[in-house]
Amino acid sequence: IQKMVQKVNHIPEKFSELPNVAAICVYPVFISLVKDSLSDKTVKIASVGASFPSSQTFTDVKMLEIERIIGEGADEIDIVLPVGKFLEGDYEEIFKEISKIKALMGKKHLKVILETATLEDPVLIRRASLLCLEAGADFIKTSTGKNDAGASPEALYIMCEAVKDFHASTGEVRGIKPAGGISDSSTAIMYYLIVNEVLGNEWLNSDRFRIGASRLANNLLGEKYF
């Protein structure tokens, strides 16, 4: 973890023409280590919570973990849609749970991971996207990266359409994040172009669009940096 943080700290001097990464994401036990080691304060500290990556525990347990993560100093938290409950149609309980987590987090960014490869059906991906956005997700994200299948262009397109429709109906801006299996520049460009096509140029910044992939950073920098 320290080695990764030091590499991030040195990006501005080694690659002065490039912006730094948007965030470093670690398990909760490493938040304090990153906080103490990170010198580039433009980089956010993100962590995973609420029974990541399965999301299969009680809401009160999830809330306790989120509260602890906030106390440790995380700027952003990634949680996973409880896919089992979603597939059972328990939308109201999911909405309440995500809303409670967002209320506890306040202005800190909440990213909700849909595990789109598990949902598969385009209708379900759109439904899950809108449910999470309505519940308060600041970002919706394709995948945890813990399953065999990660992001797909089709899933991201559907999610972008949901973000666009949500913005049109509410005026609220939410972010989008493909993750899982994105390790080369051509794949990254494909996702970049999807976001540009559906959401437009104003979404092409780290406040609205992220790619979750440290291997991609290595390849883009042209060396085994991370």
PDB file of C-alpha atoms in Angstrom:
ATOM      1  CA  ILE A   1       0.000   0.000   0.000  1.00  0.00           C
ATOM      2  CA  GLN A   2       2.786   2.424   0.888  1.00  0.00           C
ATOM      3  CA  LYS A   3       4.583   1.650  -2.369  1.00  0.00           C
ATOM      4  CA  MET A   4       1.419   2.435  -4.333  1.00  0.00           C
ATOM      5  CA  VAL A   5       0.887   5.691  -2.441  1.00  0.00           C
ATOM      6  CA  GLN A   6       4.466   6.807  -3.018  1.00  0.00           C
ATOM      7  CA  LYS A   7       4.059   6.221  -6.748  1.00  0.00           C
ATOM      8  CA  VAL A   8       0.940   8.356  -6.725  1.00  0.00           C
ATOM      9  CA  ASN A   9       2.801  11.047  -4.756  1.00  0.00           C
ATOM     10  CA  HIS A  10       5.499  11.173  -7.443  1.00  0.00           C
ATOM     11  CA  ILE A  11       3.226  11.329 -10.496  1.00  0.00           C
ATOM     12  CA  PRO A  12       3.189  15.181 -10.564  1.00  0.00           C
ATOM     13  CA  GLU A  13       6.986  15.362 -10.766  1.00  0.00           C
ATOM     14  CA  LYS A  14       7.487  12.387 -13.098  1.00  0.00           C
ATOM     15  CA  PHE A  15       4.585  13.218 -15.413  1.00  0.00           C
ATOM     16  CA  SER A  16       4.096  16.959 -14.987  1.00  0.00           C
ATOM     17  CA  GLU A  17       1.978  17.209 -18.144  1.00  0.00           C
ATOM     18  CA  LEU A  18      -0.656  14.865 -16.689  1.00  0.00           C
ATOM     19  CA  PRO A  19      -3.200  15.257 -13.893  1.00  0.00           C
ATOM     20  CA  ASN A  20      -2.852  12.789 -11.049  1.00  0.00           C
ATOM     21  CA  VAL A  21      -5.216   9.883 -10.466  1.00  0.00           C
ATOM     22  CA  ALA A  22      -8.593  10.832  -9.014  1.00  0.00           C
ATOM     23  CA  ALA A  23      -8.461   8.512  -6.008  1.00  0.00           C
ATOM     24  CA  ILE A  24      -6.709   5.641  -4.295  1.00  0.00           C
ATOM     25  CA  CYS A  25      -9.142   2.913  -3.238  1.00  0.00           C
ATOM     26  CA  VAL A  26      -8.215   0.541  -0.397  1.00  0.00           C
ATOM     27  CA  TYR A  27      -9.847  -1.729   2.136  1.00  0.00           C
ATOM     28  CA  PRO A  28     -10.938   0.092   5.338  1.00  0.00           C
ATOM     29  CA  VAL A  29      -8.008  -1.101   7.467  1.00  0.00           C
ATOM     30  CA  PHE A  30      -5.589   0.753   5.162  1.00  0.00           C
ATOM     31  CA  ILE A  31      -7.324   4.158   5.166  1.00  0.00           C
ATOM     32  CA  SER A  32      -5.160   5.599   7.935  1.00  0.00           C
ATOM     33  CA  LEU A  33      -1.993   4.351   6.240  1.00  0.00           C
ATOM     34  CA  VAL A  34      -2.941   6.097   2.993  1.00  0.00           C
ATOM     35  CA  LYS A  35      -3.964   9.237   4.863  1.00  0.00           C
ATOM     36  CA  ASP A  36      -0.589   9.418   6.623  1.00  0.00           C
ATOM     37  CA  SER A  37       1.418   8.656   3.453  1.00  0.00           C
ATOM     38  CA  LEU A  38      -0.420  10.612   0.755  1.00  0.00           C
ATOM     39  CA  SER A  39       1.200  13.979   0.060  1.00  0.00           C
ATOM     40  CA  ASP A  40      -0.780  14.941  -3.043  1.00  0.00           C
ATOM     41  CA  LYS A  41      -3.956  16.197  -1.438  1.00  0.00           C
ATOM     42  CA  THR A  42      -5.751  16.501  -4.765  1.00  0.00           C
ATOM     43  CA  VAL A  43      -6.058  12.695  -4.707  1.00  0.00           C
ATOM     44  CA  LYS A  44      -9.088  11.390  -2.834  1.00  0.00           C
ATOM     45  CA  ILE A  45      -8.988   8.484  -0.403  1.00  0.00           C
ATOM     46  CA  ALA A  46     -11.651   5.933  -1.293  1.00  0.00           C
ATOM     47  CA  SER A  47     -12.595   2.765   0.527  1.00  0.00           C
ATOM     48  CA  VAL A  48     -15.005  -0.113   0.135  1.00  0.00           C
ATOM     49  CA  GLY A  49     -17.697  -0.839   2.690  1.00  0.00           C
ATOM     50  CA  ALA A  50     -21.094  -2.267   3.579  1.00  0.00           C
ATOM     51  CA  SER A  51     -19.994  -5.905   3.370  1.00  0.00           C
ATOM     52  CA  PHE A  52     -17.962  -5.515   0.173  1.00  0.00           C
ATOM     53  CA  PRO A  53     -18.013  -7.302  -2.258  1.00  0.00           C
ATOM     54  CA  SER A  54     -21.101  -9.442  -1.523  1.00  0.00           C
ATOM     55  CA  SER A  55     -23.268  -6.868   0.298  1.00  0.00           C
ATOM     56  CA  GLN A  56     -24.886  -9.775   2.133  1.00  0.00           C
ATOM     57  CA  THR A  57     -25.218  -8.709   5.723  1.00  0.00           C
ATOM     58  CA  PHE A  58     -27.622  -6.713   7.886  1.00  0.00           C
ATOM     59  CA  THR A  59     -28.239  -3.019   7.242  1.00  0.00           C
ATOM     60  CA  ASP A  60     -27.269  -2.031  10.785  1.00  0.00           C
ATOM     61  CA  VAL A  61     -23.938  -3.844  10.391  1.00  0.00           C
ATOM     62  CA  LYS A  62     -23.346  -2.014   7.114  1.00  0.00           C
ATOM     63  CA  MET A  63     -24.112   1.301   8.777  1.00  0.00           C
ATOM     64  CA  LEU A  64     -21.617   0.624  11.569  1.00  0.00           C
ATOM     65  CA  GLU A  65     -18.919  -0.153   9.020  1.00  0.00           C
ATOM     66  CA  ILE A  66     -19.685   2.984   6.998  1.00  0.00           C
ATOM     67  CA  GLU A  67     -19.545   5.090  10.163  1.00  0.00           C
ATOM     68  CA  ARG A  68     -16.144   3.626  11.043  1.00  0.00           C
ATOM     69  CA  ILE A  69     -14.823   4.209   7.515  1.00  0.00           C
ATOM     70  CA  ILE A  70     -15.896   7.846   7.673  1.00  0.00           C
ATOM     71  CA  GLY A  71     -14.168   8.177  11.042  1.00  0.00           C
ATOM     72  CA  GLU A  72     -10.961   6.774   9.570  1.00  0.00           C
ATOM     73  CA  GLY A  73     -10.919   9.625   7.056  1.00  0.00           C
ATOM     74  CA  ALA A  74     -12.170   8.270   3.725  1.00  0.00           C
ATOM     75  CA  ASP A  75     -13.383  10.861   1.213  1.00  0.00           C
ATOM     76  CA  GLU A  76     -15.374   8.356  -0.864  1.00  0.00           C
ATOM     77  CA  ILE A  77     -16.972   4.975  -0.218  1.00  0.00           C
ATOM     78  CA  ASP A  78     -17.837   2.236  -2.694  1.00  0.00           C
ATOM     79  CA  ILE A  79     -20.660  -0.136  -1.790  1.00  0.00           C
ATOM     80  CA  VAL A  80     -22.282  -2.955  -3.740  1.00  0.00           C
ATOM     81  CA  LEU A  81     -25.924  -3.231  -4.744  1.00  0.00           C
ATOM     82  CA  PRO A  82     -27.374  -6.227  -2.843  1.00  0.00           C
ATOM     83  CA  VAL A  83     -27.896  -8.174  -6.044  1.00  0.00           C
ATOM     84  CA  GLY A  84     -29.830 -11.025  -4.437  1.00  0.00           C
ATOM     85  CA  LYS A  85     -32.409  -8.657  -2.975  1.00  0.00           C
ATOM     86  CA  PHE A  86     -32.579  -6.795  -6.260  1.00  0.00           C
ATOM     87  CA  LEU A  87     -33.270  -9.932  -8.265  1.00  0.00           C
ATOM     88  CA  GLU A  88     -36.011 -10.805  -5.762  1.00  0.00           C
ATOM     89  CA  GLY A  89     -37.607  -7.436  -6.479  1.00  0.00           C
ATOM     90  CA  ASP A  90     -37.025  -5.977  -3.006  1.00  0.00           C
ATOM     91  CA  TYR A  91     -36.516  -2.480  -4.394  1.00  0.00           C
ATOM     92  CA  GLU A  92     -38.004  -0.579  -1.461  1.00  0.00           C
ATOM     93  CA  GLU A  93     -35.599  -2.108   1.057  1.00  0.00           C
ATOM     94  CA  ILE A  94     -32.635  -1.450  -1.227  1.00  0.00           C
ATOM     95  CA  PHE A  95     -33.728   2.151  -1.688  1.00  0.00           C
ATOM     96  CA  LYS A  96     -34.028   2.632   2.076  1.00  0.00           C
ATOM     97  CA  GLU A  97     -30.627   1.075   2.734  1.00  0.00           C
ATOM     98  CA  ILE A  98     -28.737   3.143   0.162  1.00  0.00           C
ATOM     99  CA  SER A  99     -30.576   6.292   1.285  1.00  0.00           C
ATOM    100  CA  LYS A 100     -29.545   5.679   4.897  1.00  0.00           C
ATOM    101  CA  ILE A 101     -25.924   5.159   3.898  1.00  0.00           C
ATOM    102  CA  LYS A 102     -25.898   8.338   1.813  1.00  0.00           C
ATOM    103  CA  ALA A 103     -27.518  10.336   4.617  1.00  0.00           C
ATOM    104  CA  LEU A 104     -24.794   9.141   6.992  1.00  0.00           C
ATOM    105  CA  MET A 105     -22.070  10.058   4.493  1.00  0.00           C
ATOM    106  CA  GLY A 106     -23.357  13.566   3.816  1.00  0.00           C
ATOM    107  CA  LYS A 107     -21.251  15.315   1.167  1.00  0.00           C
ATOM    108  CA  LYS A 108     -18.754  12.469   0.863  1.00  0.00           C
ATOM    109  CA  HIS A 109     -19.098  10.652  -2.445  1.00  0.00           C
ATOM    110  CA  LEU A 110     -21.034   7.394  -2.490  1.00  0.00           C
ATOM    111  CA  LYS A 111     -20.366   5.017  -5.386  1.00  0.00           C
ATOM    112  CA  VAL A 112     -22.764   2.105  -5.820  1.00  0.00           C
ATOM    113  CA  ILE A 113     -21.520  -0.930  -7.764  1.00  0.00           C
ATOM    114  CA  LEU A 114     -24.195  -2.741  -9.770  1.00  0.00           C
ATOM    115  CA  GLU A 115     -22.297  -5.922 -10.756  1.00  0.00           C
ATOM    116  CA  THR A 116     -23.787  -5.586 -14.223  1.00  0.00           C
ATOM    117  CA  ALA A 117     -22.371  -8.914 -15.418  1.00  0.00           C
ATOM    118  CA  THR A 118     -24.551 -10.646 -12.825  1.00  0.00           C
ATOM    119  CA  LEU A 119     -27.653  -8.634 -13.712  1.00  0.00           C
ATOM    120  CA  GLU A 120     -27.117  -9.328 -17.468  1.00  0.00           C
ATOM    121  CA  ASP A 121     -30.567  -8.163 -18.611  1.00  0.00           C
ATOM    122  CA  PRO A 122     -30.455  -4.582 -20.027  1.00  0.00           C
ATOM    123  CA  VAL A 123     -33.819  -3.826 -18.395  1.00  0.00           C
ATOM    124  CA  LEU A 124     -32.456  -4.829 -14.991  1.00  0.00           C
ATOM    125  CA  ILE A 125     -29.261  -2.813 -15.475  1.00  0.00           C
ATOM    126  CA  ARG A 126     -31.285   0.304 -16.247  1.00  0.00           C
ATOM    127  CA  ARG A 127     -33.664  -0.360 -13.349  1.00  0.00           C
ATOM    128  CA  ALA A 128     -30.764  -0.852 -10.925  1.00  0.00           C
ATOM    129  CA  SER A 129     -29.071   2.305 -12.213  1.00  0.00           C
ATOM    130  CA  LEU A 130     -32.134   4.478 -11.681  1.00  0.00           C
ATOM    131  CA  LEU A 131     -32.865   2.918  -8.288  1.00  0.00           C
ATOM    132  CA  CYS A 132     -29.370   3.732  -7.020  1.00  0.00           C
ATOM    133  CA  LEU A 133     -29.435   7.234  -8.482  1.00  0.00           C
ATOM    134  CA  GLU A 134     -32.811   7.966  -6.887  1.00  0.00           C
ATOM    135  CA  ALA A 135     -31.493   6.654  -3.553  1.00  0.00           C
ATOM    136  CA  GLY A 136     -28.609   9.133  -3.618  1.00  0.00           C
ATOM    137  CA  ALA A 137     -25.620   7.483  -5.317  1.00  0.00           C
ATOM    138  CA  ASP A 138     -23.109  10.087  -6.490  1.00  0.00           C
ATOM    139  CA  PHE A 139     -21.623   7.557  -8.920  1.00  0.00           C
ATOM    140  CA  ILE A 140     -22.866   4.297 -10.347  1.00  0.00           C
ATOM    141  CA  LYS A 141     -20.164   1.762 -11.133  1.00  0.00           C
ATOM    142  CA  THR A 142     -20.229  -1.384 -13.265  1.00  0.00           C
ATOM    143  CA  SER A 143     -18.278  -3.952 -11.280  1.00  0.00           C
ATOM    144  CA  THR A 144     -16.306  -4.867  -8.176  1.00  0.00           C
ATOM    145  CA  GLY A 145     -13.594  -6.577 -10.193  1.00  0.00           C
ATOM    146  CA  LYS A 146     -13.962  -9.573  -7.873  1.00  0.00           C
ATOM    147  CA  ASN A 147     -16.008 -11.633 -10.332  1.00  0.00           C
ATOM    148  CA  ASP A 148     -14.877 -13.203 -13.597  1.00  0.00           C
ATOM    149  CA  ALA A 149     -16.679 -10.623 -15.719  1.00  0.00           C
ATOM    150  CA  GLY A 150     -16.132  -6.889 -15.297  1.00  0.00           C
ATOM    151  CA  ALA A 151     -17.353  -3.921 -17.278  1.00  0.00           C
ATOM    152  CA  SER A 152     -18.943  -4.233 -20.691  1.00  0.00           C
ATOM    153  CA  PRO A 153     -19.623  -1.515 -23.287  1.00  0.00           C
ATOM    154  CA  GLU A 154     -23.289  -2.481 -23.430  1.00  0.00           C
ATOM    155  CA  ALA A 155     -23.742  -2.124 -19.664  1.00  0.00           C
ATOM    156  CA  LEU A 156     -21.953   1.213 -19.549  1.00  0.00           C
ATOM    157  CA  TYR A 157     -24.085   2.554 -22.398  1.00  0.00           C
ATOM    158  CA  ILE A 158     -27.264   1.633 -20.507  1.00  0.00           C
ATOM    159  CA  MET A 159     -25.921   3.197 -17.301  1.00  0.00           C
ATOM    160  CA  CYS A 160     -24.966   6.396 -19.141  1.00  0.00           C
ATOM    161  CA  GLU A 161     -28.481   6.601 -20.561  1.00  0.00           C
ATOM    162  CA  ALA A 162     -29.853   6.273 -17.017  1.00  0.00           C
ATOM    163  CA  VAL A 163     -27.572   9.053 -15.753  1.00  0.00           C
ATOM    164  CA  LYS A 164     -28.645  11.226 -18.691  1.00  0.00           C
ATOM    165  CA  ASP A 165     -32.345  10.612 -18.093  1.00  0.00           C
ATOM    166  CA  PHE A 166     -31.956  11.186 -14.359  1.00  0.00           C
ATOM    167  CA  HIS A 167     -30.226  14.506 -15.053  1.00  0.00           C
ATOM    168  CA  ALA A 168     -32.950  15.527 -17.513  1.00  0.00           C
ATOM    169  CA  SER A 169     -35.736  14.814 -15.033  1.00  0.00           C
ATOM    170  CA  THR A 170     -34.110  16.140 -11.840  1.00  0.00           C
ATOM    171  CA  GLY A 171     -31.356  18.528 -12.923  1.00  0.00           C
ATOM    172  CA  GLU A 172     -28.953  16.609 -10.675  1.00  0.00           C
ATOM    173  CA  VAL A 173     -25.519  15.580 -11.925  1.00  0.00           C
ATOM    174  CA  ARG A 174     -24.257  12.079 -11.137  1.00  0.00           C
ATOM    175  CA  GLY A 175     -21.116  10.240 -12.159  1.00  0.00           C
ATOM    176  CA  ILE A 176     -20.342   7.039 -14.024  1.00  0.00           C
ATOM    177  CA  LYS A 177     -17.515   4.539 -13.507  1.00  0.00           C
ATOM    178  CA  PRO A 178     -16.629   1.460 -15.565  1.00  0.00           C
ATOM    179  CA  ALA A 179     -14.340  -0.962 -13.724  1.00  0.00           C
ATOM    180  CA  GLY A 180     -13.095  -4.488 -14.128  1.00  0.00           C
ATOM    181  CA  GLY A 181     -10.953  -5.770 -16.987  1.00  0.00           C
ATOM    182  CA  ILE A 182      -9.986  -2.361 -18.388  1.00  0.00           C
ATOM    183  CA  SER A 183      -6.226  -2.613 -18.774  1.00  0.00           C
ATOM    184  CA  ASP A 184      -5.283  -1.170 -22.171  1.00  0.00           C
ATOM    185  CA  SER A 185      -5.667   2.191 -23.840  1.00  0.00           C
ATOM    186  CA  SER A 186      -7.926   1.016 -26.668  1.00  0.00           C
ATOM    187  CA  THR A 187     -10.481  -0.376 -24.205  1.00  0.00           C
ATOM    188  CA  ALA A 188     -10.303   2.800 -22.114  1.00  0.00           C
ATOM    189  CA  ILE A 189     -10.860   4.948 -25.211  1.00  0.00           C
ATOM    190  CA  MET A 190     -13.932   2.877 -26.099  1.00  0.00           C
ATOM    191  CA  TYR A 191     -15.490   3.636 -22.695  1.00  0.00           C
ATOM    192  CA  TYR A 192     -14.420   7.267 -22.950  1.00  0.00           C
ATOM    193  CA  LEU A 193     -16.201   7.551 -26.295  1.00  0.00           C
ATOM    194  CA  ILE A 194     -19.376   5.967 -24.921  1.00  0.00           C
ATOM    195  CA  VAL A 195     -19.525   8.548 -22.140  1.00  0.00           C
ATOM    196  CA  ASN A 196     -18.818  11.339 -24.617  1.00  0.00           C
ATOM    197  CA  GLU A 197     -21.493  10.077 -27.024  1.00  0.00           C
ATOM    198  CA  VAL A 198     -24.260   9.666 -24.438  1.00  0.00           C
ATOM    199  CA  LEU A 199     -23.479  12.276 -21.787  1.00  0.00           C
ATOM    200  CA  GLY A 200     -21.317  14.752 -23.647  1.00  0.00           C
ATOM    201  CA  ASN A 201     -18.029  16.537 -23.152  1.00  0.00           C
ATOM    202  CA  GLU A 202     -19.103  18.058 -19.834  1.00  0.00           C
ATOM    203  CA  TRP A 203     -18.941  14.571 -18.274  1.00  0.00           C
ATOM    204  CA  LEU A 204     -15.330  13.987 -19.300  1.00  0.00           C
ATOM    205  CA  ASN A 205     -13.711  14.961 -16.019  1.00  0.00           C
ATOM    206  CA  SER A 206     -12.890  13.138 -12.789  1.00  0.00           C
ATOM    207  CA  ASP A 207     -15.881  14.632 -10.949  1.00  0.00           C
ATOM    208  CA  ARG A 208     -18.260  12.825 -13.320  1.00  0.00           C
ATOM    209  CA  PHE A 209     -16.302  10.031 -15.003  1.00  0.00           C
ATOM    210  CA  ARG A 210     -13.748   7.586 -13.576  1.00  0.00           C
ATOM    211  CA  ILE A 211     -12.167   4.364 -14.798  1.00  0.00           C
ATOM    212  CA  GLY A 212     -11.301   1.849 -12.081  1.00  0.00           C
ATOM    213  CA  ALA A 213      -8.061   0.187 -13.212  1.00  0.00           C
ATOM    214  CA  SER A 214      -4.551   0.523 -11.806  1.00  0.00           C
ATOM    215  CA  ARG A 215      -3.167  -1.729 -14.580  1.00  0.00           C
ATOM    216  CA  LEU A 216      -4.469   0.794 -17.079  1.00  0.00           C
ATOM    217  CA  ALA A 217      -2.473   3.543 -15.349  1.00  0.00           C
ATOM    218  CA  ASN A 218       0.682   1.460 -15.804  1.00  0.00           C
ATOM    219  CA  ASN A 219       0.049   1.003 -19.490  1.00  0.00           C
ATOM    220  CA  LEU A 220      -0.863   4.612 -20.131  1.00  0.00           C
ATOM    221  CA  LEU A 221       2.303   5.815 -18.392  1.00  0.00           C
ATOM    222  CA  GLY A 222       4.313   3.472 -20.546  1.00  0.00           C
ATOM    223  CA  GLU A 223       6.133   1.662 -17.750  1.00  0.00           C
ATOM    224  CA  LYS A 224       5.514  -0.703 -14.854  1.00  0.00           C
ATOM    225  CA  TYR A 225       4.806   2.161 -12.511  1.00  0.00           C
ATOM    226  CA  PHE A 226       1.997   0.842 -10.297  1.00  0.00           C
TER     227      PHE A 226
END
